[in-house]
XYZ file of C-alpha atoms in Angstrom:
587
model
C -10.269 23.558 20.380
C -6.627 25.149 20.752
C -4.936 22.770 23.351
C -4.139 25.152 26.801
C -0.292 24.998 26.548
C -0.386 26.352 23.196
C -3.056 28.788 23.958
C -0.438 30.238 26.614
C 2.002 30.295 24.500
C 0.169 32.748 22.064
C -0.792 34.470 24.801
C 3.360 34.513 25.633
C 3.928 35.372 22.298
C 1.845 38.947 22.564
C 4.729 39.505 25.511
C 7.909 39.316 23.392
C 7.400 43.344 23.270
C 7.061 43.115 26.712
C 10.183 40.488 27.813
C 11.993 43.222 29.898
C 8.574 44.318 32.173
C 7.934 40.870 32.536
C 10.912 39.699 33.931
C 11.014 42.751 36.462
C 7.868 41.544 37.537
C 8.708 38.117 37.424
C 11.451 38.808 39.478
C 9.852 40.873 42.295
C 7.283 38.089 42.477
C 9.833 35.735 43.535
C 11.878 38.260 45.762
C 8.643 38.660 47.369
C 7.808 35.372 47.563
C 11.225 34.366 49.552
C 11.069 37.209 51.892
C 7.297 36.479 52.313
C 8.417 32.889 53.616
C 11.825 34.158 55.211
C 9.837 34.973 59.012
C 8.721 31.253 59.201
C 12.387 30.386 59.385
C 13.160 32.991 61.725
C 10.795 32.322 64.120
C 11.634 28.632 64.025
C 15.639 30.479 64.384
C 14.271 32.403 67.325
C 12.776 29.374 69.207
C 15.992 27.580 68.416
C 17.738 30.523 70.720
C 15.645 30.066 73.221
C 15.676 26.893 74.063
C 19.274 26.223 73.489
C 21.104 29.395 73.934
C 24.594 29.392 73.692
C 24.272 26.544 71.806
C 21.923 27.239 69.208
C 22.522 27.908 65.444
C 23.206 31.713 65.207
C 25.704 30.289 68.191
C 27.328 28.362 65.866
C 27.775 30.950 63.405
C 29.835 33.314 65.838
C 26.955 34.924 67.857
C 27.279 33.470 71.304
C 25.411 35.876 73.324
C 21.442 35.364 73.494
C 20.495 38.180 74.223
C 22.743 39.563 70.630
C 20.836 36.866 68.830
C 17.472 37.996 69.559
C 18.447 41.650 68.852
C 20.162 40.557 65.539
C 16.643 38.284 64.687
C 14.643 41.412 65.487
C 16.486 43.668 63.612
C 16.608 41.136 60.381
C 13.110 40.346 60.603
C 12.372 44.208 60.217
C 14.651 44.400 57.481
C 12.411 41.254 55.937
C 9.039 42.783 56.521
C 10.122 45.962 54.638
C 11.492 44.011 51.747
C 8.432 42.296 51.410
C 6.478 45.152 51.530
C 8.674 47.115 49.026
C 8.152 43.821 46.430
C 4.847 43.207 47.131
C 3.941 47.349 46.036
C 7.099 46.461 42.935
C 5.015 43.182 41.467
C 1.546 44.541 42.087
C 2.490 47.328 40.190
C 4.442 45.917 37.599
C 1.851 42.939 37.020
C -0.991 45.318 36.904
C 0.790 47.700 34.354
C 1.449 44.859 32.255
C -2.176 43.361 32.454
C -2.878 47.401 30.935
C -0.034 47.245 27.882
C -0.923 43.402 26.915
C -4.600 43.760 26.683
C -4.670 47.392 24.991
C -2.201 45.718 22.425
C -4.035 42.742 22.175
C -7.660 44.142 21.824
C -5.719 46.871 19.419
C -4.747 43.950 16.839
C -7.555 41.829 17.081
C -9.660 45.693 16.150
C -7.397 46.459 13.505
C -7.480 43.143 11.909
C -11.476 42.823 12.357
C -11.409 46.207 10.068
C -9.468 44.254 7.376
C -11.901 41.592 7.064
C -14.408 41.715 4.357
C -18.347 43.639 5.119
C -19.497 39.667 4.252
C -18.084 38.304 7.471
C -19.798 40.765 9.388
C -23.148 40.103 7.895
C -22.740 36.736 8.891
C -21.721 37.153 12.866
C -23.410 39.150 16.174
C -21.712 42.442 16.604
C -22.568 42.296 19.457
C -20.873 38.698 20.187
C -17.557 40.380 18.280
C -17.702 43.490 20.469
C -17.715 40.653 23.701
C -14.960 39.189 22.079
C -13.005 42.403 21.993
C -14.070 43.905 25.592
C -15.272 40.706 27.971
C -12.728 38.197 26.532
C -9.953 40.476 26.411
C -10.655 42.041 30.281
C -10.725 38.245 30.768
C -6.962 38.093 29.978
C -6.562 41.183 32.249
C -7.341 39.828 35.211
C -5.582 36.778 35.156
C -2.520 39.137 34.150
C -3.292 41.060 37.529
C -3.377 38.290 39.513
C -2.928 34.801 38.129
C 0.550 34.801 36.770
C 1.993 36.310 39.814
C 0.448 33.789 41.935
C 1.353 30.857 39.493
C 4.991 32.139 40.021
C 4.998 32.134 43.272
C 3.261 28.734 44.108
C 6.211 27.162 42.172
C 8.764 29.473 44.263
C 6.653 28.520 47.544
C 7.210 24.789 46.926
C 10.939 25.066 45.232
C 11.880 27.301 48.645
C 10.289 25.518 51.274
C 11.292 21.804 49.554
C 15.325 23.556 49.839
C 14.531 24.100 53.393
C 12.908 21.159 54.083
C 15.655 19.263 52.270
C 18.223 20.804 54.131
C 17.408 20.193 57.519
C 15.815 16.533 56.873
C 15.868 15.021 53.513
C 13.960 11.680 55.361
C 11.152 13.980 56.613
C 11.120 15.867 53.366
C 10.256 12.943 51.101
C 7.353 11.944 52.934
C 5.978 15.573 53.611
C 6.295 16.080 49.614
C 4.656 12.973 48.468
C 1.595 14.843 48.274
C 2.531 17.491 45.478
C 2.788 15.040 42.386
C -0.860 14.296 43.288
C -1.909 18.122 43.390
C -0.047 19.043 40.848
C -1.318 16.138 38.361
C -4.524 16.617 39.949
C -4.570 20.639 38.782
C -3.381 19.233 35.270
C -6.627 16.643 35.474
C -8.891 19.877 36.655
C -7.597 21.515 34.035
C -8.901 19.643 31.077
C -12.004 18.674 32.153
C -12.981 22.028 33.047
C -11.735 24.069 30.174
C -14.964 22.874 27.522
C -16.991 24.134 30.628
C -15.349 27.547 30.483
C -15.477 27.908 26.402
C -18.996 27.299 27.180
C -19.648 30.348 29.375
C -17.532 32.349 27.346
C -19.918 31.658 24.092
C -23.144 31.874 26.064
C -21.515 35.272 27.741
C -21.306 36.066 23.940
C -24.967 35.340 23.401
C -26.367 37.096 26.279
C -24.599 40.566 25.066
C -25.632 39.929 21.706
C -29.060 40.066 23.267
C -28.842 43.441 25.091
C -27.255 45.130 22.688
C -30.179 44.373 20.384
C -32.888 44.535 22.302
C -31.200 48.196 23.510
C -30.586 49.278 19.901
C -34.251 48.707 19.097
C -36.141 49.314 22.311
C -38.071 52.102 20.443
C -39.702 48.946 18.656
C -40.081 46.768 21.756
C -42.210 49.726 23.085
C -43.925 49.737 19.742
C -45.278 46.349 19.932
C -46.191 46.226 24.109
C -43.165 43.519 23.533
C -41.458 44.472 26.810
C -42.497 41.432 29.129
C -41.353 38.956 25.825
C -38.344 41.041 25.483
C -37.561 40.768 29.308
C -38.228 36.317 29.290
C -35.862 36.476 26.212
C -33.390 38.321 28.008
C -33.955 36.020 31.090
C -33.557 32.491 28.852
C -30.435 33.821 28.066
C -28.859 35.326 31.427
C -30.135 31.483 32.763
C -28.258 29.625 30.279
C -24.996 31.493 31.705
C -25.892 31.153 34.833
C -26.171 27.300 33.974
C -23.006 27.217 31.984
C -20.873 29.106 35.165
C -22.605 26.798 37.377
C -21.668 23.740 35.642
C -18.050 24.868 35.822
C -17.898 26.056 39.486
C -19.379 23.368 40.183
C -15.876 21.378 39.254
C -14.192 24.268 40.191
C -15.291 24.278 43.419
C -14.202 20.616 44.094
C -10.559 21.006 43.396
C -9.576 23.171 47.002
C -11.391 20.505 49.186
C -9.429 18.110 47.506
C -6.329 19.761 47.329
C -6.890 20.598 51.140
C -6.901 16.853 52.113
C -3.554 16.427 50.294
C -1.760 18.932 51.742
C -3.076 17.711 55.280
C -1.471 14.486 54.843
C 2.295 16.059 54.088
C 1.321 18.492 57.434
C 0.637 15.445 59.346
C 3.466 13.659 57.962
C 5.484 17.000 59.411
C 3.807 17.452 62.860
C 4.177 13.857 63.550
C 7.238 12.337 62.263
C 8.915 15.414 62.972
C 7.623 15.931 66.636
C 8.896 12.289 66.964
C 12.162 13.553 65.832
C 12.430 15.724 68.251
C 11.746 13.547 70.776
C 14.394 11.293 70.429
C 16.405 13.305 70.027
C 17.329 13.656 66.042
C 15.990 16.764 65.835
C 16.551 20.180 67.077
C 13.380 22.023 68.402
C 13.807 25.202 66.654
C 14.256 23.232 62.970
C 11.181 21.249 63.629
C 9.160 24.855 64.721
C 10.515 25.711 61.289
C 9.233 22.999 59.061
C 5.989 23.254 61.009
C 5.407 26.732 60.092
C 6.262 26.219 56.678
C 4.030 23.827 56.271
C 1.471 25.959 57.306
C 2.814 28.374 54.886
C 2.894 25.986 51.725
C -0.965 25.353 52.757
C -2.481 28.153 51.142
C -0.502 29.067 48.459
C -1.807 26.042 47.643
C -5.379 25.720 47.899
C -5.312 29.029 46.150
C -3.937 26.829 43.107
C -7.314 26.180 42.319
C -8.418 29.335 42.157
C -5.379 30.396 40.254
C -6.522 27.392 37.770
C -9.843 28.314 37.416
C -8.495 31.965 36.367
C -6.137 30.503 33.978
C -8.785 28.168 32.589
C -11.169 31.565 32.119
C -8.076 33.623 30.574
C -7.417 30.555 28.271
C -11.042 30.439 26.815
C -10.838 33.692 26.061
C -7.551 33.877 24.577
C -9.321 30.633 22.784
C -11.725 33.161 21.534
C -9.764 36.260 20.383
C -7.225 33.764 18.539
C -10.192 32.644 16.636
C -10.805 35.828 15.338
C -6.994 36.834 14.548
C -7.209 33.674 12.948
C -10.260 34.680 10.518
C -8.153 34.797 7.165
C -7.993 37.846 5.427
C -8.386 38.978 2.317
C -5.658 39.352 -0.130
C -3.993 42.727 -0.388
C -2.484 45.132 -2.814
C 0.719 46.746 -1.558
C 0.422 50.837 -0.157
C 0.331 52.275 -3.748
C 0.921 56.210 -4.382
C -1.681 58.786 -4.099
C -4.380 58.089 -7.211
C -7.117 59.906 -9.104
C -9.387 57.554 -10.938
C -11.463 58.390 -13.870
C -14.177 56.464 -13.234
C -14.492 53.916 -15.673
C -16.210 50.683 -13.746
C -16.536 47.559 -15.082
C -17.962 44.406 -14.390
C -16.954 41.052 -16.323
C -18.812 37.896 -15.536
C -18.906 38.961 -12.075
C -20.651 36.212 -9.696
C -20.907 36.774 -5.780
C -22.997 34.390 -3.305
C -23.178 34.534 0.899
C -22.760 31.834 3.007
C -26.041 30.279 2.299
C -24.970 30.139 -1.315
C -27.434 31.928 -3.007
C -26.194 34.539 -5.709
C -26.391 37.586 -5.030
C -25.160 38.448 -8.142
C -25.519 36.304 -11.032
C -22.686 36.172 -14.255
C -23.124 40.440 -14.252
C -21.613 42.020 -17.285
C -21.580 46.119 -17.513
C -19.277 48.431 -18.783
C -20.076 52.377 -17.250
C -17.540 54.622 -18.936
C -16.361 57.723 -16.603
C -18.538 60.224 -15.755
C -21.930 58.843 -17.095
C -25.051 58.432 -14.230
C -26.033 54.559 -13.755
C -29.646 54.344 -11.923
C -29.836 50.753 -10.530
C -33.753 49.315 -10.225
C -35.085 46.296 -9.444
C -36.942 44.043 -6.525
C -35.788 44.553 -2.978
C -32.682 41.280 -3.007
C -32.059 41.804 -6.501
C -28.898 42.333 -6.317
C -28.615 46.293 -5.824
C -26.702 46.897 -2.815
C -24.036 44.452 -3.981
C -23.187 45.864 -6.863
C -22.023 48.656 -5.002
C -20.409 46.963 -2.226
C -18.049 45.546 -4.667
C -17.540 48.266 -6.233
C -15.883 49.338 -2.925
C -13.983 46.322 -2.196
C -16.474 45.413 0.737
C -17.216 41.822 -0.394
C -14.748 40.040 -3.361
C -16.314 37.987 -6.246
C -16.550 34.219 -6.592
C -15.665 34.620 -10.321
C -15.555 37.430 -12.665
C -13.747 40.756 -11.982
C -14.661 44.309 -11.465
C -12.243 46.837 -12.712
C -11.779 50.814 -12.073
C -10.347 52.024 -15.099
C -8.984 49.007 -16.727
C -7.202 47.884 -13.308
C -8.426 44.840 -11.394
C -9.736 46.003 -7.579
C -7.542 43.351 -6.081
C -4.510 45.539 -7.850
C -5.247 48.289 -5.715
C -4.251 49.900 -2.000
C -7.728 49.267 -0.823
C -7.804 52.696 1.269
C -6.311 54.543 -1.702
C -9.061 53.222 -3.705
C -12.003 53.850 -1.113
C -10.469 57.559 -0.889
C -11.791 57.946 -4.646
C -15.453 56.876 -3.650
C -17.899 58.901 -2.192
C -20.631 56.510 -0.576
C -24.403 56.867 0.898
C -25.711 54.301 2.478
C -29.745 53.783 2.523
C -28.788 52.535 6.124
C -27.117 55.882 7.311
C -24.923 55.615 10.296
C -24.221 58.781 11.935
C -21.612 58.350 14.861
C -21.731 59.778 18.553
C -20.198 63.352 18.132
C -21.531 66.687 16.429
C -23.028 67.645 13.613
C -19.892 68.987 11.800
C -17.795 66.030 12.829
C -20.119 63.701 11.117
C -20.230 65.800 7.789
C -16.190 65.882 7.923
C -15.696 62.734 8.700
C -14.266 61.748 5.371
C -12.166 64.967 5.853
C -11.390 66.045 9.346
C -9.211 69.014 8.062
C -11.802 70.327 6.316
C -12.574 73.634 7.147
C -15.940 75.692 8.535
C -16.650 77.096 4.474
C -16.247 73.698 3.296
C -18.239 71.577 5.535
C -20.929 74.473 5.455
C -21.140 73.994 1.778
C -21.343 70.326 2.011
C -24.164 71.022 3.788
C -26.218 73.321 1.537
C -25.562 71.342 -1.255
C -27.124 68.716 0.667
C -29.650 70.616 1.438
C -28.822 70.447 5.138
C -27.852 73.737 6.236
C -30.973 75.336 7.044
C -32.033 72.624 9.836
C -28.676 72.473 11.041
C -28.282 76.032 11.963
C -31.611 76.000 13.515
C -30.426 73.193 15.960
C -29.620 74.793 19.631
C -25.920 74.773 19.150
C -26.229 74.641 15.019
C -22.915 72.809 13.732
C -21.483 72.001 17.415
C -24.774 70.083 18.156
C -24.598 66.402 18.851
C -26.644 64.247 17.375
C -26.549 61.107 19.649
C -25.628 57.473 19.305
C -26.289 56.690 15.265
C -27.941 59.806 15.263
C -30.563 59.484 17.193
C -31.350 62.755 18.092
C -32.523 63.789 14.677
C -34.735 62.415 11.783
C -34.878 59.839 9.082
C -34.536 63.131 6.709
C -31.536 65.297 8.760
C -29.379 61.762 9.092
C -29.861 61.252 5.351
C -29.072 64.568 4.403
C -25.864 64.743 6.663
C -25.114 61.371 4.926
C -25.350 63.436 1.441
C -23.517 66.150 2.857
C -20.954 63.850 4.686
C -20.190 62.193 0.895
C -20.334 65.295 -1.446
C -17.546 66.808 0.972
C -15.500 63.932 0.455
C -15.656 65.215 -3.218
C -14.806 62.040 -4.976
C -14.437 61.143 -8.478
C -17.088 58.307 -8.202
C -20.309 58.470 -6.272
C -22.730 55.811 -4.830
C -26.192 56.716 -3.810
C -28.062 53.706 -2.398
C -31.570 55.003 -2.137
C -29.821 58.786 -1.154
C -33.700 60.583 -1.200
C -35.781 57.446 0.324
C -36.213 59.263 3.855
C -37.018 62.693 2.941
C -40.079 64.740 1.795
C -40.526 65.913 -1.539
C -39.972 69.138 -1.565
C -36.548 68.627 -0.135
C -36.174 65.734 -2.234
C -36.705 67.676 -5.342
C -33.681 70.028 -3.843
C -31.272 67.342 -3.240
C -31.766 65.928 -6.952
C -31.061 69.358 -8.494
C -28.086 69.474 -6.327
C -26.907 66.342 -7.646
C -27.445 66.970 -11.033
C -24.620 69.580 -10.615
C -22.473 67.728 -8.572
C -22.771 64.637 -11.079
C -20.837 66.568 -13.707
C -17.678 64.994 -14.114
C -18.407 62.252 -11.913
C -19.305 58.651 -12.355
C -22.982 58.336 -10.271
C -23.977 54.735 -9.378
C -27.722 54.967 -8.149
C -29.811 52.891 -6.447
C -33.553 53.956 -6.216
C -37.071 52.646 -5.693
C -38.576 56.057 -6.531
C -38.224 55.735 -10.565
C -38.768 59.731 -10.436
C -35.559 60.246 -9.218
C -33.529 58.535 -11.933
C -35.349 59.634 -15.288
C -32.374 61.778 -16.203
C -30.219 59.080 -15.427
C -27.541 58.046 -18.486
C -28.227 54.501 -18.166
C -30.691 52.487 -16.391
C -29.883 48.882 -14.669
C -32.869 46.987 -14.114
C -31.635 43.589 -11.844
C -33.550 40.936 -10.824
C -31.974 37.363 -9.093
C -28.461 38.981 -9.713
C -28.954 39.541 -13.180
C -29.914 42.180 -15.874
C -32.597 41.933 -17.257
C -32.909 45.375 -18.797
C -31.024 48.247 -19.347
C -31.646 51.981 -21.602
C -32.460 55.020 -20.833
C -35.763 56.103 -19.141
C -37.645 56.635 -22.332
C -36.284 53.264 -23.783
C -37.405 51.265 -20.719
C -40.808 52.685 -20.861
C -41.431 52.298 -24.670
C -39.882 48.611 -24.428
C -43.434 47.599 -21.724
C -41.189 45.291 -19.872
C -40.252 45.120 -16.404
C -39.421 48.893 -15.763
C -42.499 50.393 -17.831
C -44.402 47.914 -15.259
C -42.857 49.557 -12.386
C -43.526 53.203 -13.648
C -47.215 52.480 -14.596
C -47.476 51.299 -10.868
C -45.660 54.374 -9.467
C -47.483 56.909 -11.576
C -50.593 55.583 -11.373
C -51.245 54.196 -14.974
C -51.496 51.025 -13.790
């Protein structure tokens, strides 16, 4: 766990851009602050006057008259209230901007540097527990901005002004009313470390409970499937219980601190009402300083006992920032340098190429193959043999163990990854269509693509003649991952989405697996034009598809175990003749 000072200090560190609105704000919390506390004193000023006239304080100063002193008080006490107003608007505002800059920077870097980790980290982690990183955690930090820091700045100008005050009219009386703070303030420092596990806690079980809904929301279609909805529901329940327990179990320390704080501050008040009081009594003391220290007292109270609460923010905003430093701190990948605008051939190789997951199995197993520039590789084999792997490192996604894979003689790792990932056209059997309309999706490789082109896309794909039957044809939306249409439209706006792109190198993971035949039968001669001059990686369970393939891949554990053409394979009676007697019924 990241100790809390140097948590803050990260947190301080996002600021540097901001050192100029922070000390504005910083400033106009204090200003407040003083004027805030200023009509204690001049009460205590104005019951001096009274009782002593002519020979009270603001007499001593040159204004003799009473009647002049009251007028002066009044007027300066007006001038106070406005001040305080005007700097209470001035750090509200200021704080509150802040909070907005810091946090959209913040959540902007931690985004930016989650898309520059590799696809494997991903497949490994919640999105939904990442997304609650990047919205929960980081509003976390917003709200303490809002209000914490301002009221952390002006307990410590609270104490600092009233301790001058107190100091100045009796340093005896001061000492004994301030014994107290060393205790509150080493008992918010105690507070402070034994509730901050507590608060990592409800931050990770926060992270569990929206990893939760946002499954159970993206597949409540099979929840209804199943009847599922009263297991769903307990499920959902075990989880909002364990927050509950986990913020219980730190309010419940939370909660402890004000009483306790409370009792402290009573005995420096006592200390003040009594000994003071005494003071005044015989006669050491004027009346009007003692009113003053009284009401001060009163107004040290509860900037005080809202320490804890100030605490308890900071000890939320701290788990978070606990939680998004984590993630910044996720090492990435190693990088090539912004190269120049590229062309590739095509050429892909793979040389003793070896790539496992976290639980350590290969995925891919000591894979040799050499797939010159423009040829059509069909990739076949057992569902985790390997297929999808092959082709996310061809993209960069996921980085060998050992081996290398090349694009035209050049090592990937040698490359600008986005230059690179602009020569590859890519569609995935898992299509994800995102929240807009139809044409953005299809031009989403190229937004300044224009109508002809996307439209062409799009009857290569075999997609235009659904599309313009849809209500508002191109400018239709198709919902969140594209729910509103089909397996079949999706995948074909995939196809489309990837031939517009018009890449040198293409990757079809199972391209035709969610649409009929007929159709299916159109995308393929479609391809089989757009191939030319391309390189085609394929991945395909329907062994139809791939018989005019160039080269056939047949995978199993991570590692070939076949490769020809079609006709090869099937005179050879191995593995792939097994799989076509099965598909064709000779079996």
């Amino acid at each position: 766990m990241v100790a809390a000072p140097a948590t803050l200090f990260v947190l301080l560190r996002h600021a540097r851009g901001h050192r100029g609105r922070v000390a504005a704000a910083s400033a106009c919390s204090v200003l407040n602050k003083l004027f805030d506390i200023a009509p204690e004193i001049l009460i205590g000023i104005a019951v001096d006057v009274v009782a002593r006239r002519e020979e009270s304080f603001l007499a001593g100063l040159g204004l003799v008259d009473p009647w002049l002193q009251l007028y002066a008080l009044g007027a300066l006490t007006f001038v106070v209230w406005v001040l305080e107003s005007v700097f209470e608007y001035l750090h509200l505002r200021l704080w509150r901007n802040l909070a907005q800059q810091l946090q959209h920077g913040l959540r902007l870097q931690a985004y930016v540097h989650l898309q520059r980790l590799d696809v494997a980290w991903f497949e490994q982690r919640s999105s939904a527990g990442v997304a609650s990183v990047l919205n929960d955690d980081i509003n976390q930090l917003e709200r303490f901005l809002n209000v914490g820091a301002n009221e952390l700045i002006q307990v410590v100008v609270t104490v600092v002004a009233v301790g001058g005050v107190f100091f100045a009219i009796s340093p005896q009386l001061a000492w004994v009313a301030f014994t107290p703070i060393p205790v509150i303030v080493l008992g918010a420092f105690w507070f402070q470390r034994r509730v901050a596990p507590r608060y990592d806690a409800v931050r990770e079980r926060a992270g569990r409970l929206a990893g939760r809904l946002s499954a159970n929301l993206a597949g409540i279609a099979t929840i209804k499937s199943f009847a599922a909805e009263a297991r769903e529901a307990d499920a959902v329940a075990r989880e909002s219980l364990d927050y509950v327990a986990a913020n219980r179990r730190a309010i419940a320390l939370g909660s402890a601190f004000i009483p306790v704080i409370r009792m402290a501050i009573l005995a420096g008040f006592l200390a003040t009402f009594v000994w003071g009081g005494a003071m005044v009594l015989d006669g050491t003391l004027r009346e009007g300083f003692y009113a003053v220290l009284v009401f001060l007292t009163q107004r040290l109270l509860w900037p005080l006992t809202r320490l804890a609460e100030t605490v308890d923010l900071y000890e939320r905003a701290m788990a978070s920032t606990r939680r998004v430093t984590a993630l910044l701190d996720e090492p990435l990948p190693p990088a090539a340098p912004p190269g120049e605008p590229l062309r590739v051939a095509g050429r892909i190789a793979f040389e003793g190429v070896r790539f496992a997951y976290d639980d350590g199995r290969p995925a891919i197993d000591g894979l040799d193959l050499d797939i010159p520039a423009g040829r059509t590789v069909a990739f076949v084999g057992a569902t985790g043999a390997g297929k999808s792997t092959v082709f996310k490192l061809v993209l960069g996604l996921v980085r060998p163990q050992q081996g290398v894979v090349r694009i035209d003689g050049r090592p990937l790792p040698d490359y600008d990854a986005a230059q690179l990932r602009r020569q590859i056209g890519w569609v995935n059997q898992d299509v994800y269509l995102f929240d807009g309309s139809v044409r953005d999706n299809i031009a989403y490789a190229r937004p300044d693509a224009g109508e002809a082109e996307v439209e062409a896309a799009a009857r290569a794909a075999e997609a235009h003649e659904f599309i313009a039957a849809l209500p508002q044809g191109y400018a239709t939306r198709v919902g969140e991952r594209g729910q509103m249409l089909s397996g079949g439209q999706r995948q074909r706006l995939s196809i489309a989405r990837a031939l517009l792109k018009d890449a040198p190198v293409l990757l079809l993971d199972e391209a035709t697996s969610a649409v009929d035949n007929e159709t299916e039968a159109a995308i393929q001669r479609s391809l089989a034009t757009i191939a030319r001059g391309r390189t085609v990686l394929v991945i395909a369970h329907r062994l139809s598809t791939i018989v005019h393939a160039d080269h056939i891949v047949v995978l199993d554990a991570g590692r070939i175990v076949e490769q020809g053409t079609h006709q090869d394979l099937v005179a050879r009676g191995g593995v792939y003749a097994a799989l076509w007697r099965v598909q064709t019924g000779a079996a």
